[in-house]
Amino acid sequence: MAEILRYEHVDISYNGSLTVKDVSFTLEEGEILGVVGESGSGKSTLIKAAMGLLGPSGMVTRGDIWYKGKNLPDLPDRELRKLNGPELGMIFQHAGSSFCPIRTVGAQLYEAASEHERLSQKKFRQQALELLGKLGFENGKRILDSYPFELSGGMQQRVGIAAAMILNPSVLLADEPTSALDVSVQKQVVEEMLLVRKTFGTSIILVAHSIGVIGAMADKVLVLKDGEMVEYGETQQVLNAPENAYTRKLMSAVLRLRRS
Ligand SMILES: Nc1ncnc2c1ncn2[C@@H]1O[C@H](COP(=O)(O)OP(=O)(O)OP(=O)(O)O)[C@@H](O)[C@H]1O
Ligand SMILES: [Mg+2]
């Protein structure tokens, strides 16, 4: 498999304070990498760095993030903005809250797509319906004509994933896309992301609190503790035989929750 994204000895700081330390990994085409760690361990920071979304106080202070021969932290904002969407897609925890409440889903998706590509409303609608069909939505027309508040939270999240796929990015960066959802809806979102990978060959970095979600989806896992990578490897291996005490702690926390 060809590599699509590579972090090499990446340090990230906010206001000079080192938050992510010496992280290296490779994401291959069509691969799903799960990132886990306690709250504040730097998971969101890690993926925001690729998209230049660290904000004014954040900076990659060492190392490289290679994407198709370009070192992303070296690119001017203008260049990065061109990549965000068509090359690197992002899904947030509450996709619903990124929709505007007073305009239809279809109108908002059209606006997002036409920022990157000139296409008529009619052509867009055709493409969007085709995509929603491929991703298993039975009533794409109704979804495009709905206002966000007419969709359930889980449906909004699934539509958020479809929205990111309209521009057909090579890499999808998903920041806790399932954390706010109940278990049955989490399952639907996981299935949709797996379908995205299967249908489009998209590589995915999935940040998740739930080891269960990671176990169900990810080919590889990266465990972050206080900004440091304490474990990285094939999912089954890491989950069946975690080498690090912190990984074992994360896993036992899940087991305890299940038992209670
Ligand atoms: N814009 C910012 N400015 C300053 N510090 C920040 C900023 N964003 C994050 N941090 C700090 O960086 C650290 C890592 O934050 P980050 O959001 O990456 O953690 P996380 O692992 O995603 O946590 P969670 O699971 O709660 O989402 C935290 O200590 C956080 O307070
Ligand atoms: Mg986070």
PDB file of C-alpha atoms and ligand atoms in Angstrom:
ATOM      1  CA  MET A   1       0.000   0.000   0.000  1.00  0.00           C
ATOM      2  CA  ALA A   2       1.168   3.510  -0.761  1.00  0.00           C
ATOM      3  CA  GLU A   3       1.656   6.008   1.999  1.00  0.00           C
ATOM      4  CA  ILE A   4      -0.564   9.092   1.963  1.00  0.00           C
ATOM      5  CA  LEU A   5       0.299  10.995   5.148  1.00  0.00           C
ATOM      6  CA  ARG A   6       3.403  10.829   7.316  1.00  0.00           C
ATOM      7  CA  TYR A   7       4.126  12.525  10.624  1.00  0.00           C
ATOM      8  CA  GLU A   8       7.851  12.655  11.368  1.00  0.00           C
ATOM      9  CA  HIS A   9       9.028  13.606  14.866  1.00  0.00           C
ATOM     10  CA  VAL A  10       6.282  16.192  15.219  1.00  0.00           C
ATOM     11  CA  ASP A  11       6.255  18.602  18.188  1.00  0.00           C
ATOM     12  CA  ILE A  12       3.326  20.990  18.605  1.00  0.00           C
ATOM     13  CA  SER A  13       3.196  23.900  21.051  1.00  0.00           C
ATOM     14  CA  TYR A  14       0.578  26.400  22.214  1.00  0.00           C
ATOM     15  CA  ASN A  15       2.090  29.699  23.356  1.00  0.00           C
ATOM     16  CA  GLY A  16       5.476  28.034  23.568  1.00  0.00           C
ATOM     17  CA  SER A  17       4.220  25.219  25.795  1.00  0.00           C
ATOM     18  CA  LEU A  18       4.988  21.811  24.304  1.00  0.00           C
ATOM     19  CA  THR A  19       1.706  19.883  23.935  1.00  0.00           C
ATOM     20  CA  VAL A  20       2.454  17.099  21.432  1.00  0.00           C
ATOM     21  CA  LYS A  21       5.914  15.568  21.592  1.00  0.00           C
ATOM     22  CA  ASP A  22       7.846  13.666  18.976  1.00  0.00           C
ATOM     23  CA  VAL A  23       4.961  11.896  17.253  1.00  0.00           C
ATOM     24  CA  SER A  24       5.735   9.811  14.163  1.00  0.00           C
ATOM     25  CA  PHE A  25       3.416   7.564  12.180  1.00  0.00           C
ATOM     26  CA  THR A  26       2.510   6.687   8.630  1.00  0.00           C
ATOM     27  CA  LEU A  27      -1.011   6.520   7.223  1.00  0.00           C
ATOM     28  CA  GLU A  28      -1.396   4.353   4.150  1.00  0.00           C
ATOM     29  CA  GLU A  29      -4.011   4.592   1.405  1.00  0.00           C
ATOM     30  CA  GLY A  30      -7.292   3.162   2.647  1.00  0.00           C
ATOM     31  CA  GLU A  31      -5.977   2.675   6.161  1.00  0.00           C
ATOM     32  CA  ILE A  32      -7.866   3.607   9.324  1.00  0.00           C
ATOM     33  CA  LEU A  33      -5.727   4.815  12.218  1.00  0.00           C
ATOM     34  CA  GLY A  34      -7.363   5.169  15.617  1.00  0.00           C
ATOM     35  CA  VAL A  35      -6.020   7.740  18.076  1.00  0.00           C
ATOM     36  CA  VAL A  36      -6.882   7.264  21.758  1.00  0.00           C
ATOM     37  CA  GLY A  37      -5.843   8.874  25.006  1.00  0.00           C
ATOM     38  CA  GLU A  38      -7.279  10.670  28.009  1.00  0.00           C
ATOM     39  CA  SER A  39      -8.883  14.076  27.724  1.00  0.00           C
ATOM     40  CA  GLY A  40      -6.190  16.709  27.176  1.00  0.00           C
ATOM     41  CA  SER A  41      -3.620  14.213  25.857  1.00  0.00           C
ATOM     42  CA  GLY A  42      -3.376  16.092  22.552  1.00  0.00           C
ATOM     43  CA  LYS A  43      -5.554  14.036  20.195  1.00  0.00           C
ATOM     44  CA  SER A  44      -7.390  16.959  18.592  1.00  0.00           C
ATOM     45  CA  THR A  45      -4.181  18.978  18.474  1.00  0.00           C
ATOM     46  CA  LEU A  46      -2.494  16.174  16.554  1.00  0.00           C
ATOM     47  CA  ILE A  47      -5.029  16.120  13.731  1.00  0.00           C
ATOM     48  CA  LYS A  48      -5.666  19.866  13.653  1.00  0.00           C
ATOM     49  CA  ALA A  49      -1.967  20.368  12.910  1.00  0.00           C
ATOM     50  CA  ALA A  50      -2.330  18.664   9.520  1.00  0.00           C
ATOM     51  CA  MET A  51      -5.071  21.075   8.508  1.00  0.00           C
ATOM     52  CA  GLY A  52      -3.430  24.212   9.867  1.00  0.00           C
ATOM     53  CA  LEU A  53      -6.268  24.604  12.370  1.00  0.00           C
ATOM     54  CA  LEU A  54      -4.197  25.118  15.522  1.00  0.00           C
ATOM     55  CA  GLY A  55      -5.278  28.740  15.829  1.00  0.00           C
ATOM     56  CA  PRO A  56      -3.045  31.747  16.443  1.00  0.00           C
ATOM     57  CA  SER A  57      -1.405  30.322  19.595  1.00  0.00           C
ATOM     58  CA  GLY A  58      -0.601  26.898  18.154  1.00  0.00           C
ATOM     59  CA  MET A  59       2.368  25.885  16.040  1.00  0.00           C
ATOM     60  CA  VAL A  60       4.242  22.845  14.761  1.00  0.00           C
ATOM     61  CA  THR A  61       7.618  23.599  16.325  1.00  0.00           C
ATOM     62  CA  ARG A  62       9.553  20.582  15.074  1.00  0.00           C
ATOM     63  CA  GLY A  63       9.229  17.798  12.541  1.00  0.00           C
ATOM     64  CA  ASP A  64       7.334  17.365   9.290  1.00  0.00           C
ATOM     65  CA  ILE A  65       3.829  16.360   8.192  1.00  0.00           C
ATOM     66  CA  TRP A  66       4.156  15.017   4.664  1.00  0.00           C
ATOM     67  CA  TYR A  67       1.128  14.804   2.373  1.00  0.00           C
ATOM     68  CA  LYS A  68       1.669  13.895  -1.289  1.00  0.00           C
ATOM     69  CA  GLY A  69       5.197  15.313  -1.295  1.00  0.00           C
ATOM     70  CA  LYS A  70       4.286  18.536   0.540  1.00  0.00           C
ATOM     71  CA  ASN A  71       5.288  19.368   4.097  1.00  0.00           C
ATOM     72  CA  LEU A  72       1.999  20.793   5.411  1.00  0.00           C
ATOM     73  CA  PRO A  73       3.385  23.061   8.186  1.00  0.00           C
ATOM     74  CA  ASP A  74       5.550  24.790   5.549  1.00  0.00           C
ATOM     75  CA  LEU A  75       2.614  25.679   3.311  1.00  0.00           C
ATOM     76  CA  PRO A  76       1.215  29.213   3.319  1.00  0.00           C
ATOM     77  CA  ASP A  77      -2.374  29.498   4.661  1.00  0.00           C
ATOM     78  CA  ARG A  78      -3.704  30.073   1.177  1.00  0.00           C
ATOM     79  CA  GLU A  79      -2.301  26.729  -0.022  1.00  0.00           C
ATOM     80  CA  LEU A  80      -3.560  24.879   3.046  1.00  0.00           C
ATOM     81  CA  ARG A  81      -7.058  26.260   2.589  1.00  0.00           C
ATOM     82  CA  LYS A  82      -7.081  24.827  -0.924  1.00  0.00           C
ATOM     83  CA  LEU A  83      -6.269  21.367   0.459  1.00  0.00           C
ATOM     84  CA  ASN A  84      -8.839  21.501   3.266  1.00  0.00           C
ATOM     85  CA  GLY A  85     -11.949  19.884   1.874  1.00  0.00           C
ATOM     86  CA  PRO A  86     -10.903  18.351  -1.437  1.00  0.00           C
ATOM     87  CA  GLU A  87      -7.758  16.636  -0.070  1.00  0.00           C
ATOM     88  CA  LEU A  88      -8.107  16.587   3.700  1.00  0.00           C
ATOM     89  CA  GLY A  89     -11.677  16.356   4.972  1.00  0.00           C
ATOM     90  CA  MET A  90     -12.642  16.980   8.580  1.00  0.00           C
ATOM     91  CA  ILE A  91     -15.517  15.641  10.656  1.00  0.00           C
ATOM     92  CA  PHE A  92     -16.203  17.183  14.037  1.00  0.00           C
ATOM     93  CA  GLN A  93     -17.779  15.731  17.134  1.00  0.00           C
ATOM     94  CA  HIS A  94     -20.998  17.678  16.727  1.00  0.00           C
ATOM     95  CA  ALA A  95     -21.411  17.855  12.970  1.00  0.00           C
ATOM     96  CA  GLY A  96     -24.933  19.121  13.598  1.00  0.00           C
ATOM     97  CA  SER A  97     -23.728  22.293  15.232  1.00  0.00           C
ATOM     98  CA  SER A  98     -21.692  23.201  12.164  1.00  0.00           C
ATOM     99  CA  PHE A  99     -24.908  23.374  10.122  1.00  0.00           C
ATOM    100  CA  CYS A 100     -26.755  26.676  10.004  1.00  0.00           C
ATOM    101  CA  PRO A 101     -30.258  26.142  11.477  1.00  0.00           C
ATOM    102  CA  ILE A 102     -32.221  28.258   9.029  1.00  0.00           C
ATOM    103  CA  ARG A 103     -31.093  26.866   5.685  1.00  0.00           C
ATOM    104  CA  THR A 104     -31.673  23.451   4.174  1.00  0.00           C
ATOM    105  CA  VAL A 105     -28.982  20.814   4.325  1.00  0.00           C
ATOM    106  CA  GLY A 106     -28.821  20.746   0.514  1.00  0.00           C
ATOM    107  CA  ALA A 107     -28.262  24.522   0.249  1.00  0.00           C
ATOM    108  CA  GLN A 108     -25.444  24.357   2.786  1.00  0.00           C
ATOM    109  CA  LEU A 109     -23.754  21.418   1.125  1.00  0.00           C
ATOM    110  CA  TYR A 110     -23.944  23.200  -2.216  1.00  0.00           C
ATOM    111  CA  GLU A 111     -22.328  26.277  -0.757  1.00  0.00           C
ATOM    112  CA  ALA A 112     -19.495  24.233   0.799  1.00  0.00           C
ATOM    113  CA  ALA A 113     -18.871  22.306  -2.432  1.00  0.00           C
ATOM    114  CA  SER A 114     -18.941  25.356  -4.681  1.00  0.00           C
ATOM    115  CA  GLU A 115     -16.200  27.043  -2.654  1.00  0.00           C
ATOM    116  CA  HIS A 116     -13.848  24.510  -4.207  1.00  0.00           C
ATOM    117  CA  GLU A 117     -15.441  23.599  -7.488  1.00  0.00           C
ATOM    118  CA  ARG A 118     -17.620  25.457  -9.998  1.00  0.00           C
ATOM    119  CA  LEU A 119     -20.744  23.416 -10.500  1.00  0.00           C
ATOM    120  CA  SER A 120     -24.393  24.133 -11.187  1.00  0.00           C
ATOM    121  CA  GLN A 121     -27.047  23.490  -8.524  1.00  0.00           C
ATOM    122  CA  LYS A 122     -28.558  20.833 -10.747  1.00  0.00           C
ATOM    123  CA  LYS A 123     -25.286  18.966 -11.269  1.00  0.00           C
ATOM    124  CA  PHE A 124     -24.489  19.265  -7.570  1.00  0.00           C
ATOM    125  CA  ARG A 125     -27.858  17.853  -6.570  1.00  0.00           C
ATOM    126  CA  GLN A 126     -27.345  14.909  -8.875  1.00  0.00           C
ATOM    127  CA  GLN A 127     -23.884  14.240  -7.395  1.00  0.00           C
ATOM    128  CA  ALA A 128     -25.099  14.658  -3.820  1.00  0.00           C
ATOM    129  CA  LEU A 129     -28.010  12.246  -4.364  1.00  0.00           C
ATOM    130  CA  GLU A 130     -25.672   9.695  -5.908  1.00  0.00           C
ATOM    131  CA  LEU A 131     -23.269   9.990  -2.976  1.00  0.00           C
ATOM    132  CA  LEU A 132     -26.024   9.710  -0.370  1.00  0.00           C
ATOM    133  CA  GLY A 133     -27.291   6.623  -2.193  1.00  0.00           C
ATOM    134  CA  LYS A 134     -23.824   5.036  -2.143  1.00  0.00           C
ATOM    135  CA  LEU A 135     -23.579   5.719   1.566  1.00  0.00           C
ATOM    136  CA  GLY A 136     -26.825   3.902   2.234  1.00  0.00           C
ATOM    137  CA  PHE A 137     -29.210   6.816   2.766  1.00  0.00           C
ATOM    138  CA  GLU A 138     -32.590   5.684   1.579  1.00  0.00           C
ATOM    139  CA  ASN A 139     -34.132   9.083   1.124  1.00  0.00           C
ATOM    140  CA  GLY A 140     -31.428  11.444  -0.084  1.00  0.00           C
ATOM    141  CA  LYS A 141     -33.945  13.861  -1.567  1.00  0.00           C
ATOM    142  CA  ARG A 142     -35.696  14.344   1.748  1.00  0.00           C
ATOM    143  CA  ILE A 143     -32.364  14.877   3.506  1.00  0.00           C
ATOM    144  CA  LEU A 144     -31.238  17.579   1.064  1.00  0.00           C
ATOM    145  CA  ASP A 145     -34.549  19.381   1.472  1.00  0.00           C
ATOM    146  CA  SER A 146     -34.567  19.154   5.279  1.00  0.00           C
ATOM    147  CA  TYR A 147     -33.533  21.791   7.751  1.00  0.00           C
ATOM    148  CA  PRO A 148     -30.883  20.475  10.162  1.00  0.00           C
ATOM    149  CA  PHE A 149     -33.332  20.505  13.114  1.00  0.00           C
ATOM    150  CA  GLU A 150     -35.567  18.099  11.226  1.00  0.00           C
ATOM    151  CA  LEU A 151     -32.851  15.410  11.416  1.00  0.00           C
ATOM    152  CA  SER A 152     -31.947  13.450  14.553  1.00  0.00           C
ATOM    153  CA  GLY A 153     -28.492  13.997  16.093  1.00  0.00           C
ATOM    154  CA  GLY A 154     -27.298  10.676  14.719  1.00  0.00           C
ATOM    155  CA  MET A 155     -28.618  11.483  11.256  1.00  0.00           C
ATOM    156  CA  GLN A 156     -26.945  14.907  11.366  1.00  0.00           C
ATOM    157  CA  GLN A 157     -23.663  13.191  12.182  1.00  0.00           C
ATOM    158  CA  ARG A 158     -24.069  10.762   9.294  1.00  0.00           C
ATOM    159  CA  VAL A 159     -24.937  13.640   6.962  1.00  0.00           C
ATOM    160  CA  GLY A 160     -21.819  15.450   8.245  1.00  0.00           C
ATOM    161  CA  ILE A 161     -19.727  12.498   7.071  1.00  0.00           C
ATOM    162  CA  ALA A 162     -21.454  12.482   3.681  1.00  0.00           C
ATOM    163  CA  ALA A 163     -20.880  16.248   3.450  1.00  0.00           C
ATOM    164  CA  ALA A 164     -17.130  15.772   3.936  1.00  0.00           C
ATOM    165  CA  MET A 165     -17.170  13.115   1.191  1.00  0.00           C
ATOM    166  CA  ILE A 166     -18.794  15.373  -1.417  1.00  0.00           C
ATOM    167  CA  LEU A 167     -15.360  16.776  -2.220  1.00  0.00           C
ATOM    168  CA  ASN A 168     -13.914  13.229  -2.216  1.00  0.00           C
ATOM    169  CA  PRO A 169     -10.902  13.874   0.026  1.00  0.00           C
ATOM    170  CA  SER A 170      -8.043  11.349   0.172  1.00  0.00           C
ATOM    171  CA  VAL A 171      -7.836  11.627   3.943  1.00  0.00           C
ATOM    172  CA  LEU A 172     -10.647  12.051   6.431  1.00  0.00           C
ATOM    173  CA  LEU A 173      -9.751  13.420   9.864  1.00  0.00           C
ATOM    174  CA  ALA A 174     -12.545  12.552  12.264  1.00  0.00           C
ATOM    175  CA  ASP A 175     -12.460  14.091  15.745  1.00  0.00           C
ATOM    176  CA  GLU A 176     -14.638  11.990  18.047  1.00  0.00           C
ATOM    177  CA  PRO A 177     -17.427  11.562  15.509  1.00  0.00           C
ATOM    178  CA  THR A 178     -19.244   9.080  17.730  1.00  0.00           C
ATOM    179  CA  SER A 179     -18.628  10.342  21.257  1.00  0.00           C
ATOM    180  CA  ALA A 180     -21.851  12.310  21.636  1.00  0.00           C
ATOM    181  CA  LEU A 181     -24.057   9.512  20.336  1.00  0.00           C
ATOM    182  CA  ASP A 182     -25.761   6.608  22.035  1.00  0.00           C
ATOM    183  CA  VAL A 183     -24.450   3.151  21.350  1.00  0.00           C
ATOM    184  CA  SER A 184     -26.870   2.075  18.614  1.00  0.00           C
ATOM    185  CA  VAL A 185     -26.292   5.304  16.679  1.00  0.00           C
ATOM    186  CA  GLN A 186     -22.536   4.993  17.226  1.00  0.00           C
ATOM    187  CA  LYS A 187     -22.783   1.690  15.415  1.00  0.00           C
ATOM    188  CA  GLN A 188     -24.474   3.328  12.416  1.00  0.00           C
ATOM    189  CA  VAL A 189     -21.803   6.015  12.249  1.00  0.00           C
ATOM    190  CA  VAL A 190     -19.032   3.403  12.463  1.00  0.00           C
ATOM    191  CA  GLU A 191     -20.701   1.449   9.664  1.00  0.00           C
ATOM    192  CA  GLU A 192     -20.954   4.553   7.529  1.00  0.00           C
ATOM    193  CA  MET A 193     -17.278   5.379   7.977  1.00  0.00           C
ATOM    194  CA  LEU A 194     -16.332   1.807   7.061  1.00  0.00           C
ATOM    195  CA  LEU A 195     -18.521   2.134   3.976  1.00  0.00           C
ATOM    196  CA  VAL A 196     -16.728   5.381   3.064  1.00  0.00           C
ATOM    197  CA  ARG A 197     -13.397   3.558   3.187  1.00  0.00           C
ATOM    198  CA  LYS A 198     -14.725   0.610   1.200  1.00  0.00           C
ATOM    199  CA  THR A 199     -16.447   2.723  -1.462  1.00  0.00           C
ATOM    200  CA  PHE A 200     -13.881   5.491  -1.921  1.00  0.00           C
ATOM    201  CA  GLY A 201     -10.644   3.993  -0.538  1.00  0.00           C
ATOM    202  CA  THR A 202     -10.387   6.959   1.824  1.00  0.00           C
ATOM    203  CA  SER A 203      -7.715   6.909   4.541  1.00  0.00           C
ATOM    204  CA  ILE A 204      -9.123   7.858   7.931  1.00  0.00           C
ATOM    205  CA  ILE A 205      -7.670   9.111  11.191  1.00  0.00           C
ATOM    206  CA  LEU A 206     -10.260   8.512  13.852  1.00  0.00           C
ATOM    207  CA  VAL A 207      -9.981  10.138  17.257  1.00  0.00           C
ATOM    208  CA  ALA A 208     -12.129   8.288  19.761  1.00  0.00           C
ATOM    209  CA  HIS A 209     -12.534   7.900  23.486  1.00  0.00           C
ATOM    210  CA  SER A 210     -14.064   4.516  23.045  1.00  0.00           C
ATOM    211  CA  ILE A 211     -11.677   1.611  22.662  1.00  0.00           C
ATOM    212  CA  GLY A 212     -14.732  -0.310  21.419  1.00  0.00           C
ATOM    213  CA  VAL A 213     -15.137   2.016  18.423  1.00  0.00           C
ATOM    214  CA  ILE A 214     -11.406   1.857  17.695  1.00  0.00           C
ATOM    215  CA  GLY A 215     -11.438  -1.942  17.935  1.00  0.00           C
ATOM    216  CA  ALA A 216     -14.350  -2.140  15.490  1.00  0.00           C
ATOM    217  CA  MET A 217     -12.831   0.191  12.915  1.00  0.00           C
ATOM    218  CA  ALA A 218      -9.134   0.854  13.093  1.00  0.00           C
ATOM    219  CA  ASP A 219      -6.346  -1.101  11.387  1.00  0.00           C
ATOM    220  CA  LYS A 220      -3.769   0.551  13.622  1.00  0.00           C
ATOM    221  CA  VAL A 221      -3.912   2.363  16.946  1.00  0.00           C
ATOM    222  CA  LEU A 222      -1.835   5.203  18.330  1.00  0.00           C
ATOM    223  CA  VAL A 223      -2.069   5.820  22.068  1.00  0.00           C
ATOM    224  CA  LEU A 224      -1.278   9.327  23.332  1.00  0.00           C
ATOM    225  CA  LYS A 225      -0.413  10.192  26.932  1.00  0.00           C
ATOM    226  CA  ASP A 226       0.401  13.781  27.868  1.00  0.00           C
ATOM    227  CA  GLY A 227       1.209  14.459  24.219  1.00  0.00           C
ATOM    228  CA  GLU A 228       3.566  11.516  23.862  1.00  0.00           C
ATOM    229  CA  MET A 229       3.010   8.457  21.768  1.00  0.00           C
ATOM    230  CA  VAL A 230       3.196   5.570  24.223  1.00  0.00           C
ATOM    231  CA  GLU A 231       2.016   2.857  21.871  1.00  0.00           C
ATOM    232  CA  TYR A 232       1.525   2.438  18.121  1.00  0.00           C
ATOM    233  CA  GLY A 233       0.769  -0.747  16.227  1.00  0.00           C
ATOM    234  CA  GLU A 234      -1.764  -3.097  14.651  1.00  0.00           C
ATOM    235  CA  THR A 235      -5.100  -2.783  16.470  1.00  0.00           C
ATOM    236  CA  GLN A 236      -5.511  -6.450  17.340  1.00  0.00           C
ATOM    237  CA  GLN A 237      -2.004  -6.649  18.680  1.00  0.00           C
ATOM    238  CA  VAL A 238      -2.290  -3.487  20.761  1.00  0.00           C
ATOM    239  CA  LEU A 239      -5.686  -4.430  22.174  1.00  0.00           C
ATOM    240  CA  ASN A 240      -4.878  -8.083  22.807  1.00  0.00           C
ATOM    241  CA  ALA A 241      -1.441  -7.499  24.256  1.00  0.00           C
ATOM    242  CA  PRO A 242      -0.926  -3.854  25.214  1.00  0.00           C
ATOM    243  CA  GLU A 243       2.701  -3.233  26.053  1.00  0.00           C
ATOM    244  CA  ASN A 244       2.183  -0.038  27.933  1.00  0.00           C
ATOM    245  CA  ALA A 245       0.626   0.271  31.397  1.00  0.00           C
ATOM    246  CA  TYR A 246      -1.297   3.387  30.303  1.00  0.00           C
ATOM    247  CA  THR A 247      -2.952   1.494  27.418  1.00  0.00           C
ATOM    248  CA  ARG A 248      -3.942  -1.236  29.866  1.00  0.00           C
ATOM    249  CA  LYS A 249      -5.389   1.448  32.130  1.00  0.00           C
ATOM    250  CA  LEU A 250      -7.453   2.932  29.276  1.00  0.00           C
ATOM    251  CA  MET A 251      -8.744  -0.530  28.441  1.00  0.00           C
ATOM    252  CA  SER A 252      -9.589  -1.488  32.001  1.00  0.00           C
ATOM    253  CA  ALA A 253     -11.472   1.795  32.412  1.00  0.00           C
ATOM    254  CA  VAL A 254     -13.715   0.660  29.551  1.00  0.00           C
ATOM    255  CA  LEU A 255     -14.178  -2.784  31.043  1.00  0.00           C
ATOM    256  CA  ARG A 256     -15.097  -1.330  34.433  1.00  0.00           C
ATOM    257  CA  LEU A 257     -17.666   0.912  32.806  1.00  0.00           C
ATOM    258  CA  ARG A 258     -19.202  -2.034  30.985  1.00  0.00           C
ATOM    259  CA  ARG A 259     -19.467  -4.119  34.136  1.00  0.00           C
ATOM    260  CA  SER A 260     -21.139  -1.484  36.271  1.00  0.00           C
TER     261      SER A 260
HETATM  262  N1  LIG B   1      -5.970  26.817  21.256  1.00  0.00           N
HETATM  263  C1  LIG B   1      -5.333  26.393  22.350  1.00  0.00           C
HETATM  264  N2  LIG B   1      -4.565  27.216  23.076  1.00  0.00           N
HETATM  265  C2  LIG B   1      -3.898  26.811  24.170  1.00  0.00           C
HETATM  266  N3  LIG B   1      -3.930  25.541  24.631  1.00  0.00           N
HETATM  267  C3  LIG B   1      -4.680  24.663  23.959  1.00  0.00           C
HETATM  268  C4  LIG B   1      -5.421  25.025  22.785  1.00  0.00           C
HETATM  269  N4  LIG B   1      -6.074  23.924  22.322  1.00  0.00           N
HETATM  270  C5  LIG B   1      -5.744  22.927  23.168  1.00  0.00           C
HETATM  271  N5  LIG B   1      -4.915  23.351  24.141  1.00  0.00           N
HETATM  272  C6  LIG B   1      -4.342  22.533  25.230  1.00  0.00           C
HETATM  273  O1  LIG B   1      -3.600  21.467  24.652  1.00  0.00           O
HETATM  274  C7  LIG B   1      -3.803  20.251  25.373  1.00  0.00           C
HETATM  275  C8  LIG B   1      -4.305  19.171  24.433  1.00  0.00           C
HETATM  276  O2  LIG B   1      -5.614  19.535  23.995  1.00  0.00           O
HETATM  277  P1  LIG B   1      -6.429  18.683  22.949  1.00  0.00           P
HETATM  278  O3  LIG B   1      -7.677  19.426  22.664  1.00  0.00           O
HETATM  279  O4  LIG B   1      -5.555  18.337  21.803  1.00  0.00           O
HETATM  280  O5  LIG B   1      -6.738  17.353  23.797  1.00  0.00           O
HETATM  281  P2  LIG B   1      -7.666  16.123  23.454  1.00  0.00           P
HETATM  282  O6  LIG B   1      -6.844  14.899  23.681  1.00  0.00           O
HETATM  283  O7  LIG B   1      -8.287  16.301  22.130  1.00  0.00           O
HETATM  284  O8  LIG B   1      -8.768  16.214  24.623  1.00  0.00           O
HETATM  285  P3  LIG B   1     -10.344  15.817  24.587  1.00  0.00           P
HETATM  286  O9  LIG B   1     -10.397  14.313  24.680  1.00  0.00           O
HETATM  287  O10 LIG B   1     -10.891  16.458  25.834  1.00  0.00           O
HETATM  288  O11 LIG B   1     -10.932  16.363  23.326  1.00  0.00           O
HETATM  289  C9  LIG B   1      -4.745  20.598  26.520  1.00  0.00           C
HETATM  290  O12 LIG B   1      -3.992  20.819  27.659  1.00  0.00           O
HETATM  291  C10 LIG B   1      -5.424  21.856  26.049  1.00  0.00           C
HETATM  292  O13 LIG B   1      -5.797  22.642  27.134  1.00  0.00           O
HETATM  293 MG    MG B   2     -10.256  16.579  21.497  1.00  0.00          MG
END
